[in-house]
Coordinates of C-alpha atoms in Angstrom, one line a residue:
X23 CA 0.0 0.0 0.0
X24 CA 1.3 3.5 -0.8
X25 CA 1.9 5.5 2.4
X26 CA 0.0 8.6 1.2
X27 CA -3.1 6.4 0.8
X28 CA -3.3 6.5 4.6
X29 CA -4.4 10.1 4.3
X30 CA -7.4 9.2 2.1
X31 CA -10.5 10.6 3.8
X32 CA -12.9 8.1 2.3
X33 CA -15.0 6.1 4.7
X34 CA -15.6 2.4 4.0
X35 CA -12.6 2.0 1.8
X36 CA -10.9 -1.4 2.1
X37 CA -7.2 -1.6 2.0
X38 CA -4.6 -4.4 2.6
X39 CA -2.6 -3.0 5.5
X40 CA 0.3 -4.0 7.8
X41 CA -0.7 -3.9 11.4
X42 CA 1.6 -1.0 12.0
X43 CA 0.1 0.9 9.0
X44 CA -3.4 0.3 10.5
X45 CA -2.1 1.9 13.8
X46 CA -1.1 5.0 11.9
X47 CA -4.5 5.1 10.1
X48 CA -6.2 4.6 13.5
X49 CA -4.5 7.6 15.2
X50 CA -5.1 9.8 12.2
X51 CA -8.8 9.0 12.1
X52 CA -8.9 9.6 15.9
X53 CA -7.6 13.1 15.5
X54 CA -4.2 12.8 17.1
X55 CA -2.3 16.2 17.3
X56 CA 1.1 15.0 18.6
X57 CA 3.1 11.8 18.5
X58 CA 6.5 10.9 20.0
X59 CA 8.6 7.7 20.0
X60 CA 12.0 6.2 20.2
X61 CA 12.3 3.6 17.4
X62 CA 12.1 -0.1 18.4
X63 CA 11.1 -3.2 16.5
X64 CA 8.4 -4.4 16.2
X65 CA 6.8 -0.9 16.3
X66 CA 9.4 0.8 14.1
X67 CA 7.2 1.1 10.9
X68 CA 4.8 3.4 12.8
X69 CA 7.4 6.0 13.2
X70 CA 8.7 5.5 9.7
X71 CA 5.2 6.2 8.3
X72 CA 4.5 9.2 10.6
X73 CA 7.9 10.7 9.5
X74 CA 6.5 10.7 5.9
X75 CA 2.9 11.8 6.5
X76 CA 3.0 14.0 9.6
X77 CA 3.3 17.3 7.8
X78 CA 0.5 16.5 5.4
X79 CA -1.6 15.3 8.3
X80 CA -0.8 18.5 10.3
X81 CA 0.5 16.3 13.2
X82 CA 3.6 17.1 15.2
X83 CA 5.9 14.1 15.3
X84 CA 9.3 13.5 16.8
X85 CA 11.9 10.8 17.3
X86 CA 12.6 11.5 21.0
X87 CA 16.0 10.8 22.5
X88 CA 14.5 7.9 24.5
X89 CA 11.2 6.4 25.5
X90 CA 11.0 8.3 28.8
X91 CA 11.3 11.6 27.0
X92 CA 8.7 10.4 24.4
X93 CA 6.2 9.6 27.2
X94 CA 6.9 13.0 28.8
X95 CA 6.4 14.9 25.6
X96 CA 3.1 13.1 24.9
X97 CA 1.7 13.2 28.4
X98 CA 2.5 16.9 29.0
X99 CA 0.9 17.7 25.6
X100 CA -2.2 15.6 26.6
X101 CA -2.4 17.7 29.7
X102 CA -3.1 20.8 27.5
X103 CA -6.2 19.1 26.1
X104 CA -4.6 17.6 23.0
X105 CA -5.1 14.0 21.8
X106 CA -1.6 12.5 21.8
X107 CA 0.2 9.2 20.9
X108 CA 3.4 7.5 22.0
X109 CA 4.7 4.1 20.9
X110 CA 7.6 1.9 21.6
X111 CA 8.7 -1.8 22.0
X112 CA 8.2 -3.6 25.2
X113 CA 11.6 -3.0 26.7
X114 CA 11.1 0.7 26.0
X115 CA 8.5 0.7 28.7
X116 CA 11.3 0.0 31.2
X117 CA 13.0 3.2 30.2
X118 CA 9.7 5.1 30.2
X119 CA 8.4 3.6 33.5
X120 CA 9.5 6.3 35.9
X121 CA 7.3 8.9 34.2
X122 CA 4.7 6.5 32.8
X123 CA 3.7 5.2 36.2
X124 CA 3.2 8.8 37.5
X125 CA 1.2 9.8 34.4
X126 CA -1.6 7.6 35.6
X127 CA -1.7 9.6 38.8
X128 CA -1.6 13.0 37.1
X129 CA -4.0 12.0 34.4
X130 CA -4.6 13.9 31.2
X131 CA -7.0 16.7 30.2
X132 CA -7.0 15.5 26.6
X133 CA -6.2 11.9 25.9
X134 CA -3.1 9.7 25.6
X135 CA -2.7 6.4 23.9
X136 CA 0.6 4.4 24.3
X137 CA 1.1 1.6 21.9
X138 CA 3.5 -1.1 23.1
X139 CA 4.7 -3.8 20.8
X140 CA 5.7 -7.0 22.7
X141 CA 8.1 -9.5 21.1
X142 CA 7.3 -13.1 22.0
X143 CA 10.1 -15.4 21.1
X144 CA 12.6 -12.4 21.2
X145 CA 12.9 -12.0 17.4
X146 CA 14.6 -8.6 17.9
X147 CA 14.9 -8.1 21.6
X148 CA 16.8 -9.2 24.7
X149 CA 13.8 -10.5 26.6
X150 CA 10.2 -11.5 26.3
X151 CA 8.7 -9.3 29.0
X152 CA 5.0 -8.9 29.1
X153 CA 3.6 -5.3 29.0
X154 CA 0.4 -6.4 30.7
X155 CA 2.3 -6.4 34.0
X156 CA 3.0 -2.7 33.6
X157 CA -0.7 -2.0 33.0
X158 CA -1.6 -3.7 36.3
X159 CA 1.2 -2.0 38.2
X160 CA 0.3 1.4 36.9
X161 CA -3.5 0.9 36.9
X162 CA -3.7 1.8 33.3
X163 CA -6.4 0.2 31.0
X164 CA -5.0 -2.1 28.4
X165 CA -6.4 -3.4 25.0
X166 CA -5.2 -6.3 22.9
X167 CA -6.1 -6.3 19.2
X168 CA -5.6 -9.5 17.2
X169 CA -5.4 -8.2 13.7
X170 CA -4.9 -4.9 11.7
X171 CA -8.6 -4.1 11.6
X172 CA -8.8 -4.4 15.3
X173 CA -5.7 -2.3 15.8
X174 CA -7.4 0.6 14.0
X175 CA -10.8 0.0 15.6
X176 CA -9.4 -0.5 19.1
X177 CA -7.5 2.8 18.9
X178 CA -10.9 4.7 18.6
X179 CA -12.3 2.8 21.6
X180 CA -9.1 3.3 23.7
X181 CA -9.1 7.0 23.0
X182 CA -12.8 7.2 24.1
X183 CA -11.9 5.5 27.4
X184 CA -8.9 7.9 27.8
X185 CA -11.2 10.9 27.2
X186 CA -14.0 9.7 29.5
X187 CA -11.7 9.0 32.5
X188 CA -8.8 11.4 31.8
X189 CA -6.4 8.5 32.0
X190 CA -3.5 7.2 29.8
X191 CA -4.3 3.9 28.0
X192 CA -2.2 1.1 26.5
X193 CA -2.7 -0.7 23.2
X194 CA -0.6 -3.9 23.4
X195 CA 0.4 -5.6 20.1
X196 CA 2.9 -8.4 19.5
X197 CA 5.3 -9.0 16.7
X198 CA 2.9 -11.1 14.7
X199 CA 0.0 -8.6 15.1
X200 CA 2.2 -5.6 14.2
X201 CA 3.7 -7.3 11.1
X202 CA 0.7 -9.3 9.8
X203 CA -1.3 -8.0 6.9
X204 CA -5.0 -7.9 6.5
X205 CA -8.0 -6.1 5.0
X206 CA -8.8 -2.9 6.9
X207 CA -12.0 -1.0 6.3
X208 CA -11.4 2.7 7.1
X209 CA -13.5 5.2 8.9
X210 CA -13.8 8.8 7.9
X211 CA -10.5 10.8 8.3
X212 CA -10.4 14.5 8.6
X213 CA -7.1 16.4 8.6
X214 CA -6.2 17.5 12.2
X215 CA -6.9 21.1 13.0
X216 CA -6.0 21.2 16.7
X217 CA -2.3 22.0 17.0
X218 CA -2.3 23.9 20.3
X219 CA -3.9 23.4 23.7
X220 CA -3.8 25.3 27.0
X221 CA -2.4 24.1 30.3
X222 CA -4.6 24.9 33.3
X223 CA -3.3 24.1 36.8
X224 CA -5.9 22.1 38.7
X225 CA -3.6 21.5 41.7
X226 CA -3.1 17.9 40.9
X227 CA -0.2 17.9 38.5
X228 CA 2.6 17.7 41.1
X229 CA 2.5 14.5 43.0
X230 CA 4.0 15.6 46.3
X231 CA 2.9 13.2 49.0
X232 CA -0.2 15.1 50.0
X233 CA -1.4 15.4 46.4
X234 CA -0.2 11.9 45.4
X235 CA -2.5 10.3 48.0
X236 CA -5.5 12.1 46.5
X237 CA -4.4 11.2 43.0
X238 CA -4.0 7.5 44.0
X239 CA -7.6 7.4 45.4
X240 CA -8.8 9.0 42.2
X241 CA -7.0 6.4 40.1
X242 CA -8.4 3.5 42.1
X243 CA -11.9 4.9 41.6
X244 CA -11.3 5.3 37.9
X245 CA -10.2 1.7 37.5
X246 CA -13.2 0.5 39.5
X247 CA -15.5 2.3 37.1
X248 CA -13.5 1.2 34.0
X249 CA -13.8 -2.5 35.3
X250 CA -17.6 -2.2 34.9
X251 CA -17.1 -1.0 31.3
X252 CA -14.7 -3.9 30.6
X253 CA -17.4 -6.4 31.6
X254 CA -19.8 -4.9 29.1
X255 CA -17.3 -4.0 26.4
X256 CA -17.9 -5.3 22.8
X257 CA -14.2 -6.0 22.7
X258 CA -14.8 -8.9 25.1
X259 CA -17.2 -11.4 23.7
X260 CA -18.3 -15.0 24.2
X261 CA -18.6 -17.2 21.1
X262 CA -21.0 -19.9 22.1
X263 CA -20.6 -23.1 20.1
X264 CA -22.9 -25.2 22.4
X265 CA -20.0 -27.1 24.1
X266 CA -18.9 -27.7 27.7
X267 CA -15.2 -27.0 27.0
X268 CA -14.0 -23.4 26.4
X269 CA -11.0 -21.4 25.6
X270 CA -10.1 -17.9 26.9
X271 CA -7.8 -16.2 24.4
X272 CA -6.4 -12.7 24.0
X273 CA -4.5 -10.7 21.4
X274 CA -2.5 -12.5 18.7
X275 CA -2.9 -15.9 20.4
X276 CA -6.6 -15.8 19.5
X277 CA -5.7 -16.2 15.9
X278 CA -4.1 -19.6 16.5
X279 CA -7.1 -20.7 18.5
X280 CA -9.5 -19.7 15.7
X281 CA -7.4 -21.5 13.1
X282 CA -7.4 -24.8 15.0
X283 CA -11.1 -24.7 15.8
X284 CA -12.0 -23.9 12.2
X285 CA -9.6 -26.3 10.5
X286 CA -10.7 -29.2 12.8
X287 CA -14.4 -28.3 13.0
X288 CA -14.3 -28.4 16.8
X289 CA -17.2 -27.6 19.1
X290 CA -15.5 -25.4 21.6
X291 CA -16.7 -22.2 23.2
X292 CA -14.4 -19.1 23.1
X293 CA -14.2 -16.1 25.3
X294 CA -12.2 -13.6 23.2
X295 CA -10.5 -10.9 25.4
X296 CA -9.7 -7.6 23.7
X297 CA -10.1 -5.3 26.7
X298 CA -7.9 -7.2 29.1
X299 CA -7.2 -4.8 31.9
X300 CA -9.2 -4.3 34.0
X301 CA -9.9 -8.0 33.6
X302 CA -13.7 -8.6 32.9
X303 CA -14.4 -10.6 36.1
X304 CA -18.2 -11.0 35.7
X305 CA -17.8 -12.1 32.0
X306 CA -15.1 -14.6 33.0
X307 CA -17.2 -15.9 35.9
X308 CA -20.1 -16.5 33.5
X309 CA -17.9 -18.3 31.0
X310 CA -16.4 -20.5 33.7
X311 CA -19.9 -21.5 35.0
X312 CA -20.8 -22.5 31.4
X313 CA -17.9 -24.8 30.9
X314 CA -16.5 -27.9 32.6
X315 CA -12.9 -27.3 31.4
X316 CA -11.3 -24.1 30.2
X317 CA -7.9 -23.5 28.5
X318 CA -6.4 -20.0 28.8
X319 CA -4.3 -19.1 25.8
X320 CA -2.1 -16.0 26.0
X321 CA 1.4 -14.8 25.2
X322 CA 3.8 -14.4 27.1
X323 CA 3.1 -14.7 30.9
X324 CA 0.1 -16.5 32.5
X325 CA -1.5 -13.2 33.6
X326 CA -5.1 -13.9 32.4
X327 CA -4.7 -17.5 33.7
X328 CA -3.8 -16.3 37.2
X329 CA -6.8 -13.9 37.2
X330 CA -9.1 -16.6 35.9
X331 CA -7.9 -19.0 38.7
X332 CA -8.5 -16.2 41.2
X333 CA -12.1 -15.7 39.9
X334 CA -12.8 -19.5 40.1
X335 CA -11.5 -19.5 43.7
X336 CA -13.4 -16.4 44.7
X337 CA -16.7 -17.8 43.5
X338 CA -16.1 -21.4 44.3
X339 CA -16.4 -22.5 40.7
X340 CA -15.2 -26.1 40.1
X341 CA -14.3 -25.6 36.4
X342 CA -10.9 -27.2 35.6
X343 CA -8.6 -24.5 34.3
X344 CA -5.7 -25.3 32.0
X345 CA -2.8 -23.2 30.7
X346 CA 0.8 -22.5 31.4
X347 CA 0.5 -23.3 35.1
X348 CA -0.4 -27.0 34.7
X349 CA 2.0 -27.3 31.7
X350 CA -0.8 -27.8 29.2
X351 CA 0.8 -25.0 27.3
X352 CA 4.5 -24.0 27.2
X353 CA 5.6 -21.2 29.4
X354 CA 7.9 -19.4 26.9
X355 CA 7.9 -18.2 23.3
X356 CA 5.1 -17.4 20.9
X357 CA 2.5 -19.9 20.0
X358 CA 1.6 -21.7 16.8
X359 CA -1.5 -23.6 15.7
X360 CA 0.3 -26.8 16.3
X361 CA 1.0 -25.8 19.9
X362 CA -2.7 -25.0 20.5
X363 CA -3.7 -28.3 18.7
X364 CA -1.4 -30.3 21.0
X365 CA -2.8 -28.6 24.1
X366 CA -6.4 -29.3 23.1
X367 CA -5.5 -32.9 22.5
X368 CA -4.6 -33.2 26.2
X369 CA -8.1 -31.9 27.1
X370 CA -10.5 -33.4 24.5
X371 CA -10.2 -36.2 22.0
X372 CA -10.5 -35.5 18.3
X373 CA -9.0 -36.8 15.1
X374 CA -5.7 -35.5 13.9
X375 CA -6.4 -34.3 10.4
X376 CA -3.1 -32.5 9.9
X377 CA -1.3 -33.4 6.7
X378 CA 1.8 -35.6 7.0
X379 CA 4.9 -33.7 6.1
X380 CA 6.2 -34.5 2.6
X381 CA 9.8 -35.3 1.9
X382 CA 10.7 -31.8 0.9
X383 CA 9.2 -30.1 4.0
X384 CA 11.0 -32.5 6.3
X385 CA 14.4 -31.4 5.0
X386 CA 16.5 -29.7 7.7
X387 CA 17.3 -26.2 6.4
X388 CA 20.7 -24.7 7.3
X389 CA 20.7 -22.1 10.0
X390 CA 21.1 -18.4 8.9
X391 CA 22.6 -16.5 11.8
X392 CA 22.4 -12.8 11.7
X393 CA 25.6 -11.1 10.5
X394 CA 26.8 -7.6 9.8
X395 CA 26.2 -6.4 6.3
X396 CA 28.9 -6.5 3.7
X397 CA 30.9 -3.3 4.0
X398 CA 29.5 -2.5 7.5
X399 CA 31.9 -0.1 9.3
X400 CA 31.4 -1.9 12.5
X401 CA 33.3 -4.9 11.1
X402 CA 36.3 -2.8 10.6
X403 CA 36.0 -1.4 14.1
X404 CA 35.9 -4.9 15.5
X405 CA 38.7 -6.2 13.4
X406 CA 41.0 -3.4 14.5
X407 CA 40.1 -3.8 18.1
X408 CA 40.9 -7.5 18.0
X409 CA 44.2 -6.8 16.3
X410 CA 45.1 -4.1 18.9
X411 CA 44.3 -6.5 21.8
X412 CA 46.2 -9.4 20.3
X413 CA 49.2 -7.1 20.0
X414 CA 49.3 -6.7 23.8
X415 CA 50.1 -10.5 24.2
X416 CA 48.0 -10.6 27.3
X417 CA 47.5 -13.8 29.4
X418 CA 44.1 -12.4 30.6
X419 CA 40.8 -12.1 28.8
X420 CA 39.6 -8.8 27.6
X421 CA 36.2 -7.5 28.5
X422 CA 33.7 -6.1 25.9
X423 CA 30.4 -4.7 27.3
X424 CA 28.1 -4.1 24.3
X425 CA 24.8 -2.5 23.7
X426 CA 21.5 -2.7 21.8
X427 CA 21.9 -2.4 18.1
X428 CA 23.5 -4.0 15.0
X429 CA 26.8 -4.0 16.8
X430 CA 25.6 -6.6 19.3
X431 CA 26.5 -9.0 16.4
X432 CA 30.1 -8.4 17.5
X433 CA 29.4 -11.4 19.8
X434 CA 30.1 -13.8 16.9
X435 CA 33.5 -15.2 16.0
X436 CA 36.1 -14.2 15.0
X437 CA 35.6 -10.8 16.6
X438 CA 34.1 -11.8 20.0
X439 CA 33.7 -8.2 20.8
X440 CA 30.5 -8.5 22.9
X441 CA 30.6 -10.6 26.1
X442 CA 28.3 -8.6 28.4
X443 CA 25.0 -7.0 27.5
X444 CA 22.1 -5.7 29.6
X445 CA 20.1 -2.9 28.1
X446 CA 20.3 0.4 26.2
X447 CA 23.2 2.4 27.5
X448 CA 24.4 -0.3 29.8
X449 CA 27.7 -0.9 27.9
X450 CA 28.9 2.3 29.6
X451 CA 27.5 1.6 33.0
X452 CA 28.8 -1.9 33.2
X453 CA 32.2 -0.7 32.0
X454 CA 32.2 1.4 35.2
X455 CA 31.6 -1.7 37.2
X456 CA 34.2 -3.8 35.5
X457 CA 36.7 -0.9 35.9
X458 CA 36.4 -1.0 39.6
X459 CA 36.1 -4.8 40.0
X460 CA 38.9 -6.1 37.8
X461 CA 42.6 -5.5 37.5
X462 CA 44.7 -5.4 34.3
X463 CA 41.8 -6.7 32.2
X464 CA 41.5 -4.4 29.1
X465 CA 37.9 -3.0 28.7
X466 CA 36.7 -1.9 25.3
X467 CA 33.0 -1.3 25.2
X468 CA 30.8 -0.4 22.3
X469 CA 27.7 1.8 21.8
X470 CA 25.9 3.2 18.8
X471 CA 25.3 6.9 18.2
X472 CA 21.5 6.7 18.7
X473 CA 22.0 4.5 21.8
X474 CA 24.5 6.9 23.2
X475 CA 22.0 9.8 23.0
X476 CA 19.3 7.4 24.4
X477 CA 21.0 6.3 27.6
X478 CA 24.8 6.5 27.3
X479 CA 25.5 10.0 28.5
X480 CA 24.6 9.7 32.3
X481 CA 26.8 6.6 32.8
X482 CA 29.7 8.3 30.9
X483 CA 29.4 11.2 33.3
X484 CA 29.5 8.7 36.1
X485 CA 32.7 7.1 34.7
X486 CA 34.5 10.5 34.6
X487 CA 33.4 11.5 38.1
X488 CA 34.5 8.1 39.6
X489 CA 37.8 8.0 37.8
X490 CA 37.2 4.8 35.8
X491 CA 39.5 3.3 33.2
X492 CA 38.1 1.8 30.0
X493 CA 37.8 2.6 26.3
X494 CA 34.4 3.4 24.9
X495 CA 33.9 3.1 21.2
X496 CA 31.0 5.2 19.9
X497 CA 30.0 3.6 16.6
X498 CA 28.6 6.7 14.9
X499 CA 27.1 5.3 11.7
X500 CA 25.0 8.5 11.2
X501 CA 21.6 6.9 11.7
X502 CA 19.5 4.6 14.0
X503 CA 20.3 1.6 11.8
X504 CA 19.0 -1.6 13.3
X505 CA 15.4 -0.3 13.4
X506 CA 15.4 0.8 9.8
X507 CA 17.2 4.2 9.5
X508 CA 15.4 6.7 11.8
X509 CA 16.9 10.1 12.8
X510 CA 18.5 10.8 16.2
X511 CA 19.9 14.0 17.8
X512 CA 23.2 13.6 16.0
X513 CA 21.5 13.9 12.6
X514 CA 20.6 17.3 11.1
X515 CA 17.0 16.3 10.4
X516 CA 14.1 16.1 12.9
X517 CA 11.0 13.9 13.0
X518 CA 9.1 16.3 10.7
X519 CA 11.8 16.0 8.1
X520 CA 13.0 19.6 8.7
X521 CA 16.5 20.8 9.2
X522 CA 17.5 20.6 12.9
X523 CA 20.7 21.3 14.9
X524 CA 22.9 18.1 15.0
X525 CA 24.4 17.5 18.4
X526 CA 28.1 16.9 18.2
X527 CA 29.1 13.7 20.0
X528 CA 32.7 14.8 20.1
X529 CA 31.9 18.2 21.7
X530 CA 29.5 16.5 24.1
X531 CA 32.0 14.0 25.3
X532 CA 34.7 16.6 25.7
X533 CA 32.4 18.8 27.7
X534 CA 32.1 16.3 30.5
X535 CA 35.9 16.3 31.1
X536 CA 37.1 13.4 28.9
X537 CA 40.6 14.3 27.6
X538 CA 41.2 11.3 25.3
X539 CA 38.7 11.7 22.4
X540 CA 39.7 10.6 18.9
X541 CA 37.4 10.6 15.9
X542 CA 38.4 8.0 13.3
X543 CA 37.1 6.6 10.0
X544 CA 36.9 2.9 10.9
X545 CA 37.6 1.9 7.3
X546 CA 41.1 3.2 7.8
X547 CA 42.2 0.0 9.5
X548 CA 45.8 0.9 10.2
X549 CA 44.9 4.2 11.9
X550 CA 42.1 2.5 13.8
X551 CA 44.5 -0.1 15.3
X552 CA 47.0 2.6 16.4
X553 CA 44.2 4.7 18.1
X554 CA 43.0 1.5 19.9
X555 CA 46.5 1.0 21.2
X556 CA 46.8 4.6 22.4
X557 CA 43.4 4.3 24.1
X558 CA 44.2 1.1 25.9
X559 CA 47.4 2.7 27.3
X560 CA 45.5 5.8 28.5
X561 CA 45.0 6.0 32.3
X562 CA 41.4 7.0 32.4
X563 CA 38.3 7.0 30.3
X564 CA 39.1 7.1 26.6
X565 CA 36.6 7.6 23.8
X566 CA 36.9 6.6 20.2
X567 CA 34.3 7.9 17.8
X568 CA 34.2 5.5 14.8
X569 CA 32.4 7.7 12.3
X570 CA 31.3 6.4 9.0
X571 CA 27.7 6.1 7.5
X572 CA 25.7 2.9 7.5
X573 CA 25.1 1.3 4.1
X574 CA 21.4 2.1 4.5
X575 CA 22.1 5.8 4.0
X576 CA 25.3 5.5 2.0
X577 CA 23.9 3.8 -1.1
X578 CA 24.5 6.7 -3.5
X579 CA 28.2 6.9 -2.5
X580 CA 28.5 3.1 -2.8
X581 CA 27.1 3.3 -6.4
X582 CA 29.5 6.1 -7.2
X583 CA 32.5 3.8 -6.4
X584 CA 33.9 3.3 -9.9
X585 CA 36.0 0.3 -9.0
X586 CA 35.6 -3.3 -8.0
X587 CA 37.4 -5.5 -5.5
X588 CA 39.3 -8.3 -7.1
X589 CA 41.6 -11.2 -6.0
X590 CA 44.9 -12.0 -7.7
X591 CA 45.2 -15.7 -7.0
X592 CA 48.8 -15.7 -8.1
X593 CA 49.6 -13.4 -5.1
X594 CA 47.3 -15.2 -2.7
X595 CA 49.2 -17.3 -0.1
X596 CA 46.0 -18.7 1.4
X597 CA 46.6 -17.2 4.8
X598 CA 42.8 -16.8 5.0
X599 CA 43.0 -13.6 7.1
X600 CA 40.2 -12.2 4.9
X601 CA 37.9 -15.2 5.5
X602 CA 38.8 -16.2 9.1
X603 CA 39.7 -12.9 10.8
X604 CA 37.8 -10.2 8.8
X605 CA 34.8 -12.6 8.1
X606 CA 33.1 -10.3 5.5
X607 CA 30.1 -12.2 4.1
X608 CA 31.2 -11.1 0.5
X609 CA 34.4 -13.1 0.8
X610 CA 34.4 -16.8 0.5
X611 CA 36.8 -19.7 -0.2
X612 CA 35.5 -21.8 -3.0
X613 CA 37.4 -24.8 -4.4
X614 CA 40.6 -23.5 -2.7
X615 CA 40.3 -20.0 -4.2
X616 CA 39.3 -16.8 -2.5
X617 CA 36.3 -15.2 -4.2
X618 CA 34.4 -11.9 -3.8
X619 CA 30.7 -12.0 -4.6
X620 CA 28.5 -9.3 -6.2
X621 CA 27.0 -8.0 -3.0
X622 CA 30.4 -6.5 -2.1
X623 CA 30.0 -2.8 -1.2
X624 CA 33.6 -2.1 -2.0
X625 CA 34.5 -0.6 1.4
X626 CA 38.2 -1.6 0.8
X627 CA 38.9 -3.0 4.2
X628 CA 39.9 -6.4 2.8
X629 CA 42.5 -4.7 0.6
X630 CA 44.1 -3.4 3.8
X631 CA 44.1 -6.6 5.8
X632 CA 45.6 -8.8 3.0
X633 CA 49.3 -9.1 3.8
X634 CA 50.4 -9.9 0.2
X635 CA 48.3 -7.4 -1.8
X636 CA 46.4 -10.2 -3.4
X637 CA 43.1 -8.3 -2.9
X638 CA 43.0 -4.9 -4.5
X639 CA 40.8 -2.3 -6.1
X640 CA 40.4 -2.5 -9.9
X641 CA 39.2 0.6 -11.7

């Protein structure tokens, strides 16, 4: 679908949309005035689309420096009466939590929707955490759509709840729901006209203890009233198939349930939960009383299952409840129709009509581990770091705290440049810890430019103040690369596509008192190795800024390279440094000869590491 079609005002038009596209259409239809985010897969496409349409839609949009700032921007704007939107991936809520929790106390005079994309099976994340815990901890209503149409429709419903109760609300998607495609029928869309609000002090915007107590009581009362609505909400519905066995399913997990029931023509009742917090207690009670056995299907944690067990206990209902707790369903990773099928086989007996795999489908495919792109500047940074460390001839292991981004792939051989990782910005904070707790172990940590702005600055200040010793490499590839190429404060473009002041990483680092700051083109391998050696010998915090653009934004320059990289097999001595130590995916050994394939981006690093000059540039 063409992005500009999202601005079509026609009602009833059917389009084939990605879940994240449907989210954009939903907030535009709902009349959002302001949106803020920090990019994170699986929600990234929402920001990419808003970046392209915000001006035409008369919506202010920004890529904030991190999720906490994004929430603060959206919540404060909502307190002026505007309808606002913030979105992030599940681990982003951890960063935003400090302000997000309090936003429920303060409330909003307009409305605030926060879309959080969870990642069952950790396709692009460091954990599987479940955002529904945050909704309960913060006492914020939560909605779980199961397809693109529901994403768009639930957004309208969620904003209505936010308006009615002056409370932030959460829309929880998952990777499959965010990235699935489906037919979406649009409602009418009118270009936003409300760009400014007015802040009015009601005495309950500053949660000092006396005010916070009042705010908390107000919040508890709001949730109590919203619970009544949850029980009657059309987003929660019983599908009665005249059986005595039922399934309670929510979000994307419902799709697997629907597939198994339909494909096997099963008589099973279903309670589909779309408005999952506050949990619809009366509706669940009714469903339990109608069924002898109930299977609770949800991703990731057994949150609905625990609430369902509590309801059964509270009302002395003898229905047998299955789920993760009794091992009927696995406790980790996303589900599939086969997993639901196997779980139901443990409860009821029915014929297995699934097709037997044919010979071709049973072939074990080779694994395809993620790797840095051909010509990625990070590879050169890692190669040079490994060479510098090896030159020290140490009898002790080096330490390499890493961070969240493409460069996490430095964990792989032959670089092995990532051996400790926690969260965004933690490469710097953990280097502080290693600096104080180890002796003589070299510490080279890595962080990306966007991640540095996100969460790397406070721990670097900490490192200077506490007299740490380590080398931090800021991999400045001029973009937020892993999530698709979004802007960050180091780029001279803002979220509206306008010119903006680019924050100098070099000036920022020097301003906090770091005296060893070197900016290097990582593709100059010889210079990079020497800078690493100097940094390792420096008594204090040393910072190397490895600055070279990511291939995503460097395509024109790559096309302008009027040469190719070739191998002279007469000069090649088969040392295999290019294959084994540089490990560029464009370089292979085939039938005893080194070859370079057509996806080569001609960065020229291999020509520098070849000791005999067998690899060279050919005009």
